[in-house]
Tab-separated table of C-alpha atoms in Angstrom:
chain	number	residue	atom	x	y	z
A	1	MET	CA	-9.101	10.983	-33.202
A	2	LYS	CA	-11.491	13.396	-35.956
A	3	GLN	CA	-13.272	9.828	-36.946
A	4	ARG	CA	-13.530	8.943	-33.241
A	5	ILE	CA	-11.401	5.174	-33.732
A	6	ILE	CA	-9.583	6.228	-31.085
A	7	TYR	CA	-10.301	8.433	-27.940
A	8	GLN	CA	-6.730	9.731	-26.777
A	9	ASN	CA	-4.197	10.583	-28.791
A	10	PRO	CA	-1.096	7.762	-28.309
A	11	VAL	CA	1.616	11.284	-28.868
A	12	ALA	CA	0.011	12.972	-25.721
A	13	LEU	CA	1.685	9.745	-23.862
A	14	ALA	CA	4.927	9.895	-25.050
A	15	GLU	CA	7.885	10.825	-23.054
A	16	ILE	CA	10.683	12.755	-24.308
A	17	PRO	CA	13.790	11.318	-23.547
A	18	LYS	CA	16.114	13.477	-22.026
A	19	SER	CA	19.210	14.250	-24.119
A	20	GLU	CA	22.362	13.309	-22.769
A	21	LYS	CA	24.641	16.197	-21.835
A	22	THR	CA	28.172	15.802	-23.080
A	23	SER	CA	31.535	16.277	-21.100
A	24	ILE	CA	33.679	19.462	-21.799
A	25	GLN	CA	36.975	18.239	-23.166
A	26	THR	CA	39.653	20.682	-21.931
A	27	TRP	CA	43.506	20.923	-22.017
A	28	THR	CA	45.222	20.107	-18.886
A	29	GLU	CA	47.500	22.095	-17.200
A	30	ASP	CA	50.776	21.130	-19.087
A	31	GLU	CA	48.800	21.433	-22.289
A	32	VAL	CA	48.012	24.967	-21.519
A	33	LYS	CA	51.360	26.228	-20.802
A	34	LYS	CA	52.435	24.181	-23.599
A	35	ILE	CA	49.926	26.006	-26.232
A	36	LEU	CA	50.790	29.099	-24.588
A	37	LEU	CA	54.956	28.905	-25.130
A	38	HIS	CA	53.913	27.642	-28.684
A	39	SER	CA	52.215	30.524	-29.385
A	40	GLN	CA	54.472	33.116	-27.864
A	41	ASN	CA	55.614	34.710	-30.842
A	42	SER	CA	52.320	34.351	-32.744
A	43	ARG	CA	49.687	36.978	-33.330
A	44	TYR	CA	47.429	34.639	-31.859
A	45	HIS	CA	48.791	34.484	-28.504
A	46	THR	CA	47.105	37.265	-27.062
A	47	GLY	CA	43.922	35.658	-28.306
A	48	PHE	CA	45.051	32.376	-26.380
A	49	VAL	CA	45.736	34.307	-23.326
A	50	LEU	CA	42.472	35.767	-22.883
A	51	ALA	CA	40.582	32.580	-23.638
A	52	ILE	CA	42.462	30.604	-21.465
A	53	THR	CA	42.529	33.167	-18.562
A	54	THR	CA	38.901	34.474	-18.724
A	55	GLY	CA	37.130	31.307	-19.777
A	56	MET	CA	35.700	33.557	-23.034
A	57	ARG	CA	34.316	32.167	-26.072
A	58	LEU	CA	36.170	32.060	-29.188
A	59	GLY	CA	33.545	34.120	-30.970
A	60	GLU	CA	34.095	36.879	-27.893
A	61	VAL	CA	37.610	37.092	-28.201
A	62	LEU	CA	37.358	37.752	-31.629
A	63	GLY	CA	34.325	40.262	-31.461
A	64	LEU	CA	36.224	42.438	-28.576
A	65	ARG	CA	36.821	46.155	-29.279
A	66	TRP	CA	39.139	48.269	-27.950
A	67	GLN	CA	36.868	50.290	-26.446
A	68	GLY	CA	35.742	47.550	-24.480
A	69	VAL	CA	38.999	47.006	-22.884
A	70	ASP	CA	39.306	48.995	-19.451
A	71	PHE	CA	42.866	49.075	-18.969
A	72	ASP	CA	43.034	50.682	-15.886
A	73	ASN	CA	40.378	48.629	-14.447
A	74	HIS	CA	41.814	45.306	-15.285
A	75	THR	CA	38.155	44.268	-16.943
A	76	VAL	CA	36.709	43.488	-20.862
A	77	THR	CA	33.150	44.537	-21.521
A	78	ILE	CA	31.419	41.486	-23.767
A	79	ASN	CA	28.807	43.117	-25.723
A	80	GLN	CA	29.266	41.253	-29.084
A	81	THR	CA	30.711	37.912	-30.779
A	82	LEU	CA	32.007	37.364	-34.115
A	83	GLY	CA	29.883	34.492	-35.552
A	84	HIS	CA	30.798	31.470	-37.999
A	85	ASP	CA	29.822	34.172	-40.568
A	86	ASN	CA	32.423	36.278	-39.995
A	87	LYS	CA	29.964	38.625	-39.132
A	88	ILE	CA	29.537	40.564	-35.741
A	89	LYS	CA	26.621	40.129	-33.732
A	90	THR	CA	25.586	42.747	-31.489
A	91	SER	CA	23.406	40.233	-29.312
A	92	THR	CA	25.567	37.885	-27.807
A	93	LYS	CA	24.874	33.599	-27.296
A	94	THR	CA	22.328	34.665	-24.132
A	95	TYR	CA	21.309	37.522	-22.142
A	96	SER	CA	24.093	36.780	-19.128
A	97	SER	CA	27.025	36.771	-22.235
A	98	LYS	CA	26.726	40.466	-22.292
A	99	ARG	CA	29.045	41.269	-19.216
A	100	THR	CA	32.059	42.939	-17.675
A	101	ILE	CA	34.527	40.676	-16.429
A	102	PRO	CA	37.776	40.963	-14.625
A	103	ILE	CA	40.985	40.150	-16.573
A	104	PRO	CA	44.585	39.343	-15.114
A	105	LEU	CA	47.529	41.163	-15.261
A	106	GLU	CA	48.860	38.906	-17.621
A	107	ALA	CA	46.289	39.297	-19.918
A	108	ILE	CA	46.143	43.393	-19.502
A	109	GLU	CA	49.882	43.237	-20.610
A	110	GLU	CA	49.166	41.175	-23.587
A	111	LEU	CA	46.445	43.296	-24.763
A	112	LYS	CA	48.782	46.300	-24.626
A	113	LYS	CA	51.354	44.911	-26.369
A	114	ARG	CA	48.580	43.962	-28.931
A	115	ARG	CA	47.462	47.052	-29.204
A	116	LEU	CA	51.051	48.600	-29.744
A	117	GLN	CA	51.547	46.529	-32.384
A	118	VAL	CA	48.208	46.984	-34.290
A	119	ASN	CA	48.854	50.974	-34.169
A	120	LYS	CA	52.471	50.586	-35.324
A	121	GLU	CA	50.841	48.642	-38.841
A	122	LYS	CA	48.163	51.389	-38.866
A	123	LEU	CA	51.382	53.851	-39.132
A	124	ARG	CA	53.265	51.399	-41.547
A	125	LEU	CA	50.389	51.013	-44.009
A	126	GLY	CA	48.818	54.455	-44.000
A	127	THR	CA	45.652	55.026	-45.872
A	128	ALA	CA	46.337	51.238	-47.029
A	129	TYR	CA	45.137	50.204	-43.754
A	130	LEU	CA	41.227	49.447	-44.518
A	131	LEU	CA	40.105	47.584	-41.799
A	132	LYS	CA	38.201	49.002	-38.706
A	133	CYS	CA	39.790	46.938	-35.980
A	134	SER	CA	38.793	45.351	-33.006
A	135	CYS	CA	41.535	43.820	-30.755
A	136	PHE	CA	42.061	40.959	-33.086
A	137	ARG	CA	39.516	40.878	-36.234
A	138	ALA	CA	42.538	42.704	-38.501
A	139	ILE	CA	44.569	39.716	-38.028
A	140	VAL	CA	42.045	36.629	-38.344
A	141	THR	CA	38.714	35.139	-39.563
A	142	PHE	CA	36.859	32.758	-37.643
A	143	MET	CA	37.480	29.805	-40.157
A	144	LEU	CA	41.316	30.729	-40.506
A	145	PHE	CA	41.778	31.020	-36.423
A	146	ILE	CA	40.047	27.311	-36.494
A	147	LYS	CA	42.281	25.504	-39.363
A	148	ARG	CA	45.776	27.254	-38.350
A	149	LEU	CA	45.639	26.993	-34.811
A	150	LEU	CA	42.935	24.874	-33.533
A	151	TYR	CA	43.870	21.993	-35.916
A	152	HIS	CA	47.302	21.711	-37.614
A	153	ASN	CA	49.081	23.441	-34.685
A	154	LEU	CA	47.676	20.922	-32.097
A	155	GLN	CA	48.729	18.362	-33.998
A	156	LEU	CA	52.371	19.209	-33.906
A	157	LEU	CA	52.131	19.834	-30.358
A	158	ALA	CA	50.039	16.746	-29.984
A	159	LEU	CA	47.226	18.412	-28.065
A	160	HIS	CA	43.638	17.266	-28.656
A	161	TYR	CA	41.031	19.573	-29.909
A	162	ILE	CA	38.872	21.008	-27.802
């Protein structure tokens, strides 16, 4: 164009192809029942209940803090996430991701059980309990969660990865 061999940039005429939207994979109702039943005695059960009943993303579940749980009004406030690098991000994926959502009584009861379990561990370990505890961060890292539950146990249960 600078040498005036061509007068119009051919790239300007190109149309950007639209990306194909991939369909979201989900579990069936029977698969959900299976994973909840299988995880019932697991430390991960509360996380599954929260994710399934609220639609929270994995990073949101793992980044949830106790002060974000309102046991009286049955809500959780999402204002941070746990990233793939295992670091808390106070900026969520999108602006609308910072939100307060209602949660069912079943999830509230599971959170109460989880909080009691965490408090018992703190008492038992005393000063050896070094972690500043969120709802789940004390028990699992992002990759451990993926490897143990979303891969190994899914194969055992004959469930597909979502």
